[in-house]
Amino acid sequence: MQVALPADPNLCPLCRQSNQCAGEVERTTGVKQPPCWCNDVKFEAELLSRIPEHARRKACICAACNQTDAP
């Protein structure tokens, strides 16, 4: 049986690399950040469906995973 790793808001739930989430940086450091890169990006439903259930709405997908999945 595979054990799910806890969702880390700083890591992409798909590749486990840094997601560079400006919102999480601001929450963690208290330092105001510019709008996150993901605010202007469309995430395809198929990509979102690959996020493990335990990590949904807890960690952002990184730009690399979104680019890899882009049509």
Coordinates of N, CA and C in Angstrom, one line a residue:
M1 N 0.8 -1.2 0.0 CA 0.0 0.0 0.0 C 0.9 1.2 0.0
Q2 N 0.6 2.2 -0.9 CA 1.3 3.4 -1.0 C 0.8 4.4 0.0
V3 N 1.6 5.1 0.8 CA 1.2 6.1 1.7 C 1.3 7.5 1.1
A4 N 0.3 8.3 1.2 CA 0.3 9.6 0.7 C 1.1 10.5 1.6
L5 N 2.0 11.3 0.9 CA 2.8 12.3 1.7 C 1.9 13.5 2.0
P6 N 2.0 14.1 3.1 CA 1.2 15.2 3.4 C 1.4 16.3 2.4
A7 N 0.3 17.1 2.1 CA 0.4 18.2 1.2 C 1.3 19.3 1.7
D8 N 2.3 19.7 1.0 CA 3.1 20.8 1.4 C 2.8 22.0 0.5
P9 N 2.3 23.1 1.0 CA 1.8 24.2 0.2 C 2.9 24.8 -0.7
N10 N 4.2 24.5 -0.4 CA 5.3 25.1 -1.2 C 5.7 24.2 -2.3
L11 N 5.2 23.0 -2.4 CA 5.5 22.0 -3.4 C 4.4 21.7 -4.3
C12 N 4.7 21.5 -5.6 CA 3.7 21.1 -6.6 C 3.2 19.7 -6.2
P13 N 1.9 19.5 -6.1 CA 1.3 18.2 -5.7 C 1.6 17.1 -6.8
L14 N 2.0 17.5 -8.0 CA 2.3 16.5 -9.1 C 3.7 16.1 -9.1
C15 N 4.6 17.0 -9.1 CA 6.1 16.7 -9.3 C 6.9 16.9 -8.0
R16 N 6.3 17.5 -6.9 CA 6.9 17.7 -5.6 C 8.1 18.7 -5.7
Q17 N 8.2 19.5 -6.8 CA 9.2 20.6 -6.9 C 8.5 21.9 -6.4
S18 N 9.4 22.9 -6.1 CA 8.8 24.2 -5.7 C 7.8 24.7 -6.7
N19 N 6.7 25.1 -6.2 CA 5.6 25.7 -7.0 C 5.7 27.2 -7.1
Q20 N 6.6 27.8 -6.4 CA 6.8 29.3 -6.4 C 5.5 30.1 -6.3
C21 N 4.7 29.6 -5.3 CA 3.4 30.3 -5.0 C 3.6 31.5 -4.3
A22 N 3.4 32.7 -4.9 CA 3.5 34.0 -4.2 C 2.6 34.1 -3.0
G23 N 1.4 33.5 -3.1 CA 0.5 33.6 -2.0 C 1.1 32.9 -0.8
E24 N 1.7 31.7 -1.0 CA 2.2 31.0 0.1 C 3.5 31.7 0.7
V25 N 4.3 32.3 -0.2 CA 5.5 33.0 0.3 C 5.0 34.2 1.2
E26 N 3.9 34.9 0.8 CA 3.4 36.0 1.6 C 2.9 35.5 2.9
R27 N 2.1 34.4 2.9 CA 1.6 33.8 4.1 C 2.7 33.4 5.1
T28 N 3.8 32.8 4.5 CA 4.9 32.3 5.3 C 5.8 33.4 5.9
T29 N 6.1 34.4 5.0 CA 7.0 35.4 5.4 C 6.4 36.7 5.9
G30 N 5.1 36.9 5.6 CA 4.5 38.2 5.9 C 4.9 39.3 5.0
V31 N 5.7 39.1 4.0 CA 6.2 40.1 3.1 C 5.2 40.1 1.9
K32 N 4.7 41.3 1.6 CA 3.8 41.5 0.5 C 4.4 41.0 -0.8
Q33 N 3.7 40.2 -1.6 CA 4.2 39.7 -2.9 C 3.4 40.3 -4.1
P34 N 3.9 40.3 -5.2 CA 3.1 40.6 -6.4 C 2.1 39.5 -6.7
P35 N 1.1 39.7 -7.5 CA 0.2 38.6 -7.8 C 0.9 37.4 -8.3
C36 N 0.5 36.2 -7.9 CA 1.1 35.0 -8.3 C 0.9 34.8 -9.8
W37 N 1.9 34.1 -10.4 CA 1.9 33.8 -11.8 C 0.7 33.0 -12.2
C38 N 0.1 32.2 -11.3 CA -1.0 31.4 -11.6 C -2.3 32.1 -11.7
N39 N -2.3 33.4 -11.3 CA -3.6 34.1 -11.4 C -4.0 34.3 -12.8
D40 N -3.1 34.3 -13.8 CA -3.4 34.6 -15.2 C -3.3 33.3 -16.1
V41 N -3.3 32.2 -15.4 CA -3.1 30.9 -16.2 C -4.4 30.1 -16.1
K42 N -4.7 29.4 -17.2 CA -5.8 28.4 -17.1 C -5.2 27.0 -16.9
F43 N -5.8 26.3 -15.9 CA -5.4 25.0 -15.6 C -6.5 24.0 -16.2
E44 N -6.1 23.1 -17.0 CA -7.0 22.2 -17.7 C -7.6 21.2 -16.6
A45 N -8.8 20.9 -16.8 CA -9.5 20.0 -15.9 C -8.8 18.6 -15.7
E46 N -8.2 18.1 -16.8 CA -7.5 16.9 -16.8 C -6.3 17.0 -15.9
L47 N -5.6 18.1 -16.0 CA -4.4 18.3 -15.1 C -4.9 18.4 -13.6
L48 N -5.9 19.1 -13.4 CA -6.4 19.2 -12.0 C -6.9 17.9 -11.4
S49 N -7.4 17.1 -12.3 CA -7.9 15.8 -11.8 C -6.8 14.8 -11.4
R50 N -5.5 15.1 -11.8 CA -4.4 14.3 -11.5 C -3.9 14.6 -10.1
I51 N -4.3 15.7 -9.5 CA -3.9 16.0 -8.1 C -4.4 15.0 -7.1
P52 N -3.6 14.4 -6.3 CA -4.1 13.5 -5.3 C -5.2 14.1 -4.4
E53 N -6.2 13.4 -4.1 CA -7.3 13.9 -3.3 C -6.8 14.7 -2.1
H54 N -5.8 14.1 -1.3 CA -5.4 14.7 -0.1 C -4.7 16.1 -0.3
A55 N -4.3 16.4 -1.5 CA -3.6 17.6 -1.8 C -4.4 18.7 -2.5
R56 N -5.6 18.3 -2.9 CA -6.5 19.3 -3.6 C -6.8 20.5 -2.7
R57 N -6.6 21.7 -3.3 CA -6.9 23.0 -2.7 C -5.9 23.2 -1.5
K58 N -4.8 22.5 -1.5 CA -3.8 22.7 -0.4 C -2.5 23.1 -1.0
A59 N -2.2 22.9 -2.3 CA -0.9 23.2 -2.9 C -1.2 23.5 -4.4
C60 N -0.4 24.5 -4.8 CA -0.5 24.9 -6.2 C 0.3 24.0 -7.2
I61 N -0.2 23.8 -8.4 CA 0.6 23.2 -9.4 C 1.7 24.1 -9.9
C62 N 2.9 23.6 -10.2 CA 4.0 24.5 -10.6 C 3.8 24.8 -12.1
A63 N 4.5 25.9 -12.5 CA 4.4 26.3 -13.9 C 4.9 25.2 -14.9
A64 N 6.0 24.5 -14.5 CA 6.5 23.4 -15.3 C 5.4 22.3 -15.6
C65 N 4.7 21.9 -14.6 CA 3.7 20.9 -14.8 C 2.5 21.4 -15.6
N66 N 2.2 22.7 -15.4 CA 1.1 23.3 -16.2 C 1.6 23.4 -17.7
Q67 N 2.8 23.8 -17.9 CA 3.4 23.9 -19.3 C 3.4 22.5 -20.0
T68 N 3.9 21.5 -19.2 CA 4.0 20.2 -19.8 C 2.6 19.7 -20.3
D69 N 1.6 20.1 -19.6 CA 0.2 19.6 -19.9 C -0.5 20.5 -20.9
A70 N 0.1 21.7 -21.2 CA -0.6 22.6 -22.1 C -0.7 22.0 -23.5
P71 N -1.9 22.2 -24.1 CA -2.1 21.7 -25.5 C -1.3 22.3 -26.5

